[in-house]
Amino acid sequence: LSQARSSPENLAPPSAHGCLGQPPEGTSRIERITARGEFALADGRTLRPLGIAMGRLSALESQIIRQQLLWQLAQLSSSPDRWGRHAGWALAPSIMAGHDPLPLTLALLGDGLGLADPSEVSAACRPALLKAEAEARRGKRGIWRDPGAVIDANTPQAGLVRLSGQFALLEGRVLRVAEGRQRHFIDFGLRGSGSASAA
Protein backbone atom coordinates (compact mmCIF):
# COMPACT_ATOMS: atom_id res chain seq x y z
CA LEU A 1 0.00 0.00 0.00
CA SER A 2 3.06 2.23 -0.22
CA GLN A 3 2.49 3.88 -3.58
CA ALA A 4 -1.09 4.96 -2.92
CA ARG A 5 -0.04 6.50 0.40
CA SER A 6 2.71 8.57 -1.21
CA SER A 7 0.42 10.33 -3.67
CA PRO A 8 -1.42 13.41 -2.32
CA GLU A 9 -4.21 12.87 -4.85
CA ASN A 10 -4.93 9.42 -3.44
CA LEU A 11 -5.05 10.79 0.10
CA ALA A 12 -8.13 12.92 -0.51
CA PRO A 13 -11.09 12.24 1.79
CA PRO A 14 -12.90 9.05 0.76
CA SER A 15 -16.10 10.98 0.06
CA ALA A 16 -14.19 13.06 -2.49
CA HIS A 17 -13.79 9.92 -4.63
CA GLY A 18 -17.55 9.44 -4.76
CA CYS A 19 -17.21 5.98 -3.24
CA LEU A 20 -18.53 6.58 0.27
CA GLY A 21 -21.73 8.25 1.29
CA GLN A 22 -21.85 7.16 4.93
CA PRO A 23 -19.38 7.31 7.82
CA PRO A 24 -17.51 4.17 8.93
CA GLU A 25 -19.52 1.76 11.05
CA GLY A 26 -16.87 0.13 13.24
CA THR A 27 -13.37 -1.29 13.08
CA SER A 28 -11.78 -4.71 12.75
CA ARG A 29 -8.41 -6.31 12.17
CA ILE A 30 -7.47 -8.25 9.07
CA GLU A 31 -6.38 -11.68 10.28
CA ARG A 32 -5.56 -13.23 6.92
CA ILE A 33 -6.10 -12.85 3.20
CA THR A 34 -7.56 -15.79 1.32
CA ALA A 35 -6.29 -17.14 -2.00
CA ARG A 36 -9.25 -15.44 -3.70
CA GLY A 37 -8.30 -12.02 -2.32
CA GLU A 38 -10.91 -11.88 0.42
CA PHE A 39 -10.13 -10.47 3.85
CA ALA A 40 -10.86 -12.62 6.90
CA LEU A 41 -11.55 -10.21 9.76
CA ALA A 42 -10.90 -10.73 13.45
CA ASP A 43 -14.62 -10.47 14.21
CA GLY A 44 -15.31 -13.59 12.10
CA ARG A 45 -16.67 -11.88 9.01
CA THR A 46 -15.14 -12.04 5.54
CA LEU A 47 -14.80 -8.79 3.59
CA ARG A 48 -14.96 -8.69 -0.18
CA PRO A 49 -13.65 -5.23 -1.10
CA LEU A 50 -15.87 -3.41 -3.57
CA GLY A 51 -14.39 -1.99 -6.74
CA ILE A 52 -11.55 -4.44 -7.29
CA ALA A 53 -10.95 -7.93 -8.70
CA MET A 54 -7.96 -9.07 -6.69
CA GLY A 55 -4.92 -10.73 -8.18
CA ARG A 56 -2.87 -13.32 -6.34
CA LEU A 57 -0.91 -11.69 -3.55
CA SER A 58 2.60 -12.67 -2.56
CA ALA A 59 3.33 -13.50 1.07
CA LEU A 60 5.04 -10.11 1.48
CA GLU A 61 2.09 -8.20 0.03
CA SER A 62 -0.31 -10.04 2.34
CA GLN A 63 1.90 -9.24 5.33
CA ILE A 64 2.04 -5.54 4.45
CA ILE A 65 -1.74 -5.31 4.20
CA ARG A 66 -2.25 -7.15 7.51
CA GLN A 67 0.10 -4.73 9.23
CA GLN A 68 -2.51 -2.03 8.80
CA LEU A 69 -3.92 -3.25 12.10
CA LEU A 70 -7.27 -1.51 12.46
CA TRP A 71 -9.48 -0.99 9.43
CA GLN A 72 -12.63 1.09 9.57
CA LEU A 73 -15.52 -0.66 7.86
CA ALA A 74 -17.96 1.38 5.79
CA GLN A 75 -21.15 0.45 3.96
CA LEU A 76 -20.67 -3.24 4.68
CA SER A 77 -23.56 -5.33 3.38
CA SER A 78 -25.90 -6.31 6.22
CA SER A 79 -26.06 -9.96 5.15
CA PRO A 80 -23.39 -12.14 3.52
CA ASP A 81 -23.62 -13.59 0.02
CA ARG A 82 -23.84 -17.33 -0.63
CA TRP A 83 -20.10 -17.68 -0.02
CA GLY A 84 -20.34 -15.99 3.37
CA ARG A 85 -18.74 -12.71 2.25
CA HIS A 86 -19.78 -9.17 3.15
CA ALA A 87 -19.21 -6.70 0.32
CA GLY A 88 -18.11 -3.25 1.38
CA TRP A 89 -15.43 -0.64 1.81
CA ALA A 90 -12.58 -0.51 4.31
CA LEU A 91 -10.51 2.49 5.33
CA ALA A 92 -7.08 2.57 6.95
CA PRO A 93 -5.96 5.44 9.19
CA SER A 94 -3.46 7.49 7.22
CA ILE A 95 0.16 7.38 8.27
CA MET A 96 0.44 11.03 7.20
CA ALA A 97 -0.71 13.54 9.79
CA GLY A 98 -3.65 15.67 8.77
CA HIS A 99 -4.94 13.30 6.10
CA ASP A 100 -8.17 11.36 6.14
CA PRO A 101 -8.40 7.55 6.13
CA LEU A 102 -7.23 5.82 2.97
CA PRO A 103 -9.72 3.62 1.05
CA LEU A 104 -8.37 0.08 0.90
CA THR A 105 -9.58 -0.49 -2.66
CA LEU A 106 -7.81 2.58 -4.04
CA ALA A 107 -4.61 1.64 -2.20
CA LEU A 108 -4.69 -1.89 -3.63
CA LEU A 109 -5.35 -0.64 -7.16
CA GLY A 110 -2.63 2.00 -6.81
CA ASP A 111 -0.11 -0.70 -5.94
CA GLY A 112 -1.22 -2.85 -8.88
CA LEU A 113 -2.68 -5.64 -6.74
CA GLY A 114 -5.85 -6.10 -8.78
CA LEU A 115 -8.09 -4.94 -11.61
CA ALA A 116 -10.64 -2.15 -11.27
CA ASP A 117 -14.16 -3.61 -11.09
CA PRO A 118 -16.72 -0.83 -11.48
CA SER A 119 -19.70 -3.18 -11.84
CA GLU A 120 -21.02 -2.75 -8.28
CA VAL A 121 -20.06 0.83 -7.50
CA SER A 122 -21.75 4.16 -8.13
CA ALA A 123 -21.01 6.08 -11.32
CA ALA A 124 -19.35 8.80 -9.24
CA CYS A 125 -16.85 6.30 -7.85
CA ARG A 126 -15.77 4.68 -11.13
CA PRO A 127 -13.32 7.37 -12.35
CA ALA A 128 -11.28 7.08 -9.14
CA LEU A 129 -11.00 3.30 -9.54
CA LEU A 130 -9.97 3.51 -13.19
CA LYS A 131 -7.49 6.30 -12.45
CA ALA A 132 -5.81 4.30 -9.68
CA GLU A 133 -5.50 1.27 -11.98
CA ALA A 134 -4.18 3.40 -14.85
CA GLU A 135 -1.49 4.92 -12.64
CA ALA A 136 -0.36 1.45 -11.54
CA ARG A 137 -0.27 0.29 -15.16
CA ARG A 138 1.86 3.27 -16.21
CA GLY A 139 4.20 2.69 -13.29
CA LYS A 140 4.36 -1.08 -13.94
CA ARG A 141 3.52 -1.85 -10.33
CA GLY A 142 2.23 -5.15 -9.00
CA ILE A 143 0.56 -7.32 -11.63
CA TRP A 144 1.47 -4.75 -14.29
CA ARG A 145 5.16 -5.63 -13.99
CA ASP A 146 4.28 -8.69 -16.06
CA PRO A 147 4.30 -7.82 -19.79
CA GLY A 148 1.65 -10.53 -20.26
CA ALA A 149 -0.81 -8.96 -17.80
CA VAL A 150 -2.99 -7.80 -20.70
CA ILE A 151 -3.86 -10.76 -22.92
CA ASP A 152 -4.26 -10.46 -26.69
CA ALA A 153 -7.90 -11.36 -27.34
CA ASN A 154 -6.97 -12.84 -30.73
CA THR A 155 -4.43 -15.30 -29.30
CA PRO A 156 -5.58 -15.74 -25.70
CA GLN A 157 -5.00 -19.42 -24.99
CA ALA A 158 -1.51 -19.34 -23.47
CA GLY A 159 -2.26 -16.31 -21.32
CA LEU A 160 -5.55 -17.69 -20.06
CA VAL A 161 -4.00 -21.02 -19.10
CA ARG A 162 -1.37 -19.18 -17.07
CA LEU A 163 -4.04 -17.15 -15.25
CA SER A 164 -6.37 -20.07 -14.60
CA GLY A 165 -8.57 -19.35 -11.59
CA GLN A 166 -7.92 -15.61 -11.68
CA PHE A 167 -9.54 -12.59 -13.27
CA ALA A 168 -7.97 -11.72 -16.63
CA LEU A 169 -7.87 -8.59 -18.76
CA LEU A 170 -8.16 -9.14 -22.52
CA GLU A 171 -7.59 -6.47 -25.15
CA GLY A 172 -8.47 -6.54 -28.83
CA ARG A 173 -10.68 -5.24 -31.60
CA VAL A 174 -14.29 -6.41 -31.42
CA LEU A 175 -15.35 -8.15 -34.61
CA ARG A 176 -19.00 -8.78 -33.84
CA VAL A 177 -21.65 -8.14 -31.19
CA ALA A 178 -24.70 -10.41 -31.26
CA GLU A 179 -27.82 -10.65 -29.14
CA GLY A 180 -29.26 -14.02 -28.08
CA ARG A 181 -32.43 -14.83 -26.19
CA GLN A 182 -30.88 -14.37 -22.76
CA ARG A 183 -27.47 -12.82 -23.31
CA HIS A 184 -25.26 -10.74 -25.58
CA PHE A 185 -22.15 -12.12 -27.29
CA ILE A 186 -18.92 -10.29 -28.08
CA ASP A 187 -16.59 -11.97 -30.58
CA PHE A 188 -13.01 -10.85 -31.15
CA GLY A 189 -12.54 -13.10 -34.18
CA LEU A 190 -14.18 -15.61 -36.47
CA ARG A 191 -15.50 -18.86 -35.02
CA GLY A 192 -12.75 -21.49 -34.95
CA SER A 193 -9.97 -18.90 -35.14
CA GLY A 194 -9.02 -19.30 -31.47
CA SER A 195 -9.96 -15.71 -30.66
CA ALA A 196 -11.78 -14.90 -27.45
CA SER A 197 -15.54 -14.69 -27.19
CA ALA A 198 -17.52 -13.34 -24.26
CA ALA A 199 -21.16 -13.70 -23.27
mmCIF file of C-alpha atoms in Angstrom, residues 6-180:
data_model
loop_
_atom_site.group_PDB
_atom_site.id
_atom_site.type_symbol
_atom_site.label_atom_id
_atom_site.label_comp_id
_atom_site.label_asym_id
_atom_site.label_seq_id
_atom_site.Cartn_x
_atom_site.Cartn_y
_atom_site.Cartn_z
ATOM 1 C CA SER A 6 2.707 8.567 -1.212
ATOM 2 C CA SER A 7 0.420 10.327 -3.674
ATOM 3 C CA PRO A 8 -1.418 13.414 -2.315
ATOM 4 C CA GLU A 9 -4.212 12.867 -4.849
ATOM 5 C CA ASN A 10 -4.931 9.420 -3.436
ATOM 6 C CA LEU A 11 -5.049 10.794 0.104
ATOM 7 C CA ALA A 12 -8.130 12.924 -0.506
ATOM 8 C CA PRO A 13 -11.093 12.245 1.794
ATOM 9 C CA PRO A 14 -12.904 9.046 0.756
ATOM 10 C CA SER A 15 -16.098 10.978 0.056
ATOM 11 C CA ALA A 16 -14.186 13.062 -2.492
ATOM 12 C CA HIS A 17 -13.790 9.924 -4.627
ATOM 13 C CA GLY A 18 -17.554 9.439 -4.759
ATOM 14 C CA CYS A 19 -17.210 5.976 -3.235
ATOM 15 C CA LEU A 20 -18.527 6.583 0.266
ATOM 16 C CA GLY A 21 -21.735 8.252 1.289
ATOM 17 C CA GLN A 22 -21.848 7.163 4.927
ATOM 18 C CA PRO A 23 -19.379 7.312 7.824
ATOM 19 C CA PRO A 24 -17.511 4.165 8.934
ATOM 20 C CA GLU A 25 -19.521 1.756 11.053
ATOM 21 C CA GLY A 26 -16.874 0.130 13.236
ATOM 22 C CA THR A 27 -13.372 -1.291 13.078
ATOM 23 C CA SER A 28 -11.785 -4.713 12.749
ATOM 24 C CA ARG A 29 -8.411 -6.308 12.174
ATOM 25 C CA ILE A 30 -7.470 -8.254 9.071
ATOM 26 C CA GLU A 31 -6.385 -11.684 10.285
ATOM 27 C CA ARG A 32 -5.558 -13.227 6.920
ATOM 28 C CA ILE A 33 -6.097 -12.846 3.197
ATOM 29 C CA THR A 34 -7.558 -15.787 1.315
ATOM 30 C CA ALA A 35 -6.291 -17.143 -2.002
ATOM 31 C CA ARG A 36 -9.246 -15.436 -3.700
ATOM 32 C CA GLY A 37 -8.301 -12.018 -2.324
ATOM 33 C CA GLU A 38 -10.910 -11.877 0.420
ATOM 34 C CA PHE A 39 -10.133 -10.474 3.846
ATOM 35 C CA ALA A 40 -10.859 -12.619 6.899
ATOM 36 C CA LEU A 41 -11.551 -10.215 9.758
ATOM 37 C CA ALA A 42 -10.903 -10.729 13.450
ATOM 38 C CA ASP A 43 -14.622 -10.465 14.208
ATOM 39 C CA GLY A 44 -15.306 -13.591 12.103
ATOM 40 C CA ARG A 45 -16.670 -11.877 9.011
ATOM 41 C CA THR A 46 -15.138 -12.039 5.542
ATOM 42 C CA LEU A 47 -14.802 -8.787 3.594
ATOM 43 C CA ARG A 48 -14.957 -8.687 -0.184
ATOM 44 C CA PRO A 49 -13.654 -5.227 -1.103
ATOM 45 C CA LEU A 50 -15.870 -3.413 -3.566
ATOM 46 C CA GLY A 51 -14.392 -1.986 -6.740
ATOM 47 C CA ILE A 52 -11.553 -4.443 -7.293
ATOM 48 C CA ALA A 53 -10.948 -7.927 -8.695
ATOM 49 C CA MET A 54 -7.959 -9.072 -6.690
ATOM 50 C CA GLY A 55 -4.916 -10.732 -8.181
ATOM 51 C CA ARG A 56 -2.868 -13.321 -6.342
ATOM 52 C CA LEU A 57 -0.907 -11.689 -3.548
ATOM 53 C CA SER A 58 2.598 -12.666 -2.557
ATOM 54 C CA ALA A 59 3.332 -13.498 1.071
ATOM 55 C CA LEU A 60 5.035 -10.114 1.480
ATOM 56 C CA GLU A 61 2.091 -8.204 0.034
ATOM 57 C CA SER A 62 -0.314 -10.043 2.344
ATOM 58 C CA GLN A 63 1.900 -9.243 5.327
ATOM 59 C CA ILE A 64 2.039 -5.536 4.447
ATOM 60 C CA ILE A 65 -1.742 -5.313 4.203
ATOM 61 C CA ARG A 66 -2.252 -7.154 7.507
ATOM 62 C CA GLN A 67 0.104 -4.735 9.233
ATOM 63 C CA GLN A 68 -2.508 -2.034 8.796
ATOM 64 C CA LEU A 69 -3.916 -3.254 12.097
ATOM 65 C CA LEU A 70 -7.271 -1.509 12.458
ATOM 66 C CA TRP A 71 -9.483 -0.990 9.434
ATOM 67 C CA GLN A 72 -12.626 1.093 9.571
ATOM 68 C CA LEU A 73 -15.522 -0.660 7.858
ATOM 69 C CA ALA A 74 -17.962 1.382 5.793
ATOM 70 C CA GLN A 75 -21.154 0.450 3.957
ATOM 71 C CA LEU A 76 -20.672 -3.237 4.678
ATOM 72 C CA SER A 77 -23.562 -5.334 3.380
ATOM 73 C CA SER A 78 -25.900 -6.311 6.218
ATOM 74 C CA SER A 79 -26.062 -9.958 5.149
ATOM 75 C CA PRO A 80 -23.390 -12.140 3.515
ATOM 76 C CA ASP A 81 -23.622 -13.586 0.019
ATOM 77 C CA ARG A 82 -23.837 -17.328 -0.632
ATOM 78 C CA TRP A 83 -20.100 -17.682 -0.021
ATOM 79 C CA GLY A 84 -20.344 -15.986 3.369
ATOM 80 C CA ARG A 85 -18.742 -12.706 2.245
ATOM 81 C CA HIS A 86 -19.781 -9.172 3.147
ATOM 82 C CA ALA A 87 -19.205 -6.703 0.321
ATOM 83 C CA GLY A 88 -18.111 -3.248 1.378
ATOM 84 C CA TRP A 89 -15.430 -0.638 1.805
ATOM 85 C CA ALA A 90 -12.584 -0.511 4.307
ATOM 86 C CA LEU A 91 -10.507 2.491 5.325
ATOM 87 C CA ALA A 92 -7.081 2.571 6.955
ATOM 88 C CA PRO A 93 -5.963 5.437 9.187
ATOM 89 C CA SER A 94 -3.464 7.489 7.216
ATOM 90 C CA ILE A 95 0.162 7.377 8.272
ATOM 91 C CA MET A 96 0.437 11.033 7.204
ATOM 92 C CA ALA A 97 -0.707 13.540 9.792
ATOM 93 C CA GLY A 98 -3.645 15.670 8.772
ATOM 94 C CA HIS A 99 -4.936 13.296 6.099
ATOM 95 C CA ASP A 100 -8.175 11.359 6.143
ATOM 96 C CA PRO A 101 -8.402 7.547 6.127
ATOM 97 C CA LEU A 102 -7.233 5.819 2.973
ATOM 98 C CA PRO A 103 -9.723 3.624 1.051
ATOM 99 C CA LEU A 104 -8.366 0.077 0.904
ATOM 100 C CA THR A 105 -9.584 -0.492 -2.663
ATOM 101 C CA LEU A 106 -7.806 2.583 -4.039
ATOM 102 C CA ALA A 107 -4.613 1.637 -2.203
ATOM 103 C CA LEU A 108 -4.689 -1.887 -3.628
ATOM 104 C CA LEU A 109 -5.351 -0.638 -7.157
ATOM 105 C CA GLY A 110 -2.630 1.997 -6.811
ATOM 106 C CA ASP A 111 -0.111 -0.703 -5.937
ATOM 107 C CA GLY A 112 -1.221 -2.852 -8.876
ATOM 108 C CA LEU A 113 -2.676 -5.640 -6.745
ATOM 109 C CA GLY A 114 -5.849 -6.102 -8.780
ATOM 110 C CA LEU A 115 -8.091 -4.939 -11.612
ATOM 111 C CA ALA A 116 -10.641 -2.151 -11.269
ATOM 112 C CA ASP A 117 -14.161 -3.615 -11.094
ATOM 113 C CA PRO A 118 -16.722 -0.830 -11.485
ATOM 114 C CA SER A 119 -19.699 -3.179 -11.842
ATOM 115 C CA GLU A 120 -21.024 -2.754 -8.277
ATOM 116 C CA VAL A 121 -20.063 0.828 -7.498
ATOM 117 C CA SER A 122 -21.750 4.156 -8.131
ATOM 118 C CA ALA A 123 -21.012 6.079 -11.319
ATOM 119 C CA ALA A 124 -19.349 8.805 -9.242
ATOM 120 C CA CYS A 125 -16.847 6.303 -7.855
ATOM 121 C CA ARG A 126 -15.766 4.682 -11.133
ATOM 122 C CA PRO A 127 -13.319 7.374 -12.345
ATOM 123 C CA ALA A 128 -11.283 7.078 -9.137
ATOM 124 C CA LEU A 129 -10.996 3.303 -9.536
ATOM 125 C CA LEU A 130 -9.972 3.508 -13.186
ATOM 126 C CA LYS A 131 -7.492 6.301 -12.452
ATOM 127 C CA ALA A 132 -5.805 4.302 -9.682
ATOM 128 C CA GLU A 133 -5.502 1.271 -11.976
ATOM 129 C CA ALA A 134 -4.184 3.404 -14.852
ATOM 130 C CA GLU A 135 -1.488 4.924 -12.641
ATOM 131 C CA ALA A 136 -0.359 1.453 -11.544
ATOM 132 C CA ARG A 137 -0.266 0.290 -15.165
ATOM 133 C CA ARG A 138 1.860 3.268 -16.212
ATOM 134 C CA GLY A 139 4.202 2.688 -13.286
ATOM 135 C CA LYS A 140 4.360 -1.081 -13.944
ATOM 136 C CA ARG A 141 3.523 -1.853 -10.329
ATOM 137 C CA GLY A 142 2.232 -5.154 -8.996
ATOM 138 C CA ILE A 143 0.565 -7.316 -11.630
ATOM 139 C CA TRP A 144 1.467 -4.746 -14.289
ATOM 140 C CA ARG A 145 5.164 -5.632 -13.990
ATOM 141 C CA ASP A 146 4.285 -8.690 -16.064
ATOM 142 C CA PRO A 147 4.296 -7.821 -19.792
ATOM 143 C CA GLY A 148 1.647 -10.529 -20.259
ATOM 144 C CA ALA A 149 -0.806 -8.956 -17.796
ATOM 145 C CA VAL A 150 -2.990 -7.799 -20.696
ATOM 146 C CA ILE A 151 -3.865 -10.758 -22.923
ATOM 147 C CA ASP A 152 -4.258 -10.456 -26.688
ATOM 148 C CA ALA A 153 -7.897 -11.358 -27.343
ATOM 149 C CA ASN A 154 -6.967 -12.841 -30.735
ATOM 150 C CA THR A 155 -4.427 -15.299 -29.304
ATOM 151 C CA PRO A 156 -5.584 -15.738 -25.701
ATOM 152 C CA GLN A 157 -5.001 -19.416 -24.990
ATOM 153 C CA ALA A 158 -1.510 -19.342 -23.468
ATOM 154 C CA GLY A 159 -2.265 -16.311 -21.316
ATOM 155 C CA LEU A 160 -5.549 -17.693 -20.055
ATOM 156 C CA VAL A 161 -3.996 -21.024 -19.096
ATOM 157 C CA ARG A 162 -1.372 -19.180 -17.070
ATOM 158 C CA LEU A 163 -4.042 -17.151 -15.252
ATOM 159 C CA SER A 164 -6.368 -20.070 -14.601
ATOM 160 C CA GLY A 165 -8.573 -19.350 -11.590
ATOM 161 C CA GLN A 166 -7.924 -15.607 -11.676
ATOM 162 C CA PHE A 167 -9.544 -12.592 -13.269
ATOM 163 C CA ALA A 168 -7.968 -11.716 -16.626
ATOM 164 C CA LEU A 169 -7.873 -8.590 -18.760
ATOM 165 C CA LEU A 170 -8.163 -9.137 -22.518
ATOM 166 C CA GLU A 171 -7.591 -6.474 -25.153
ATOM 167 C CA GLY A 172 -8.466 -6.537 -28.831
ATOM 168 C CA ARG A 173 -10.678 -5.237 -31.602
ATOM 169 C CA VAL A 174 -14.291 -6.407 -31.417
ATOM 170 C CA LEU A 175 -15.350 -8.148 -34.612
ATOM 171 C CA ARG A 176 -18.995 -8.777 -33.835
ATOM 172 C CA VAL A 177 -21.646 -8.136 -31.187
ATOM 173 C CA ALA A 178 -24.701 -10.414 -31.262
ATOM 174 C CA GLU A 179 -27.822 -10.653 -29.135
ATOM 175 C CA GLY A 180 -29.258 -14.015 -28.080
#
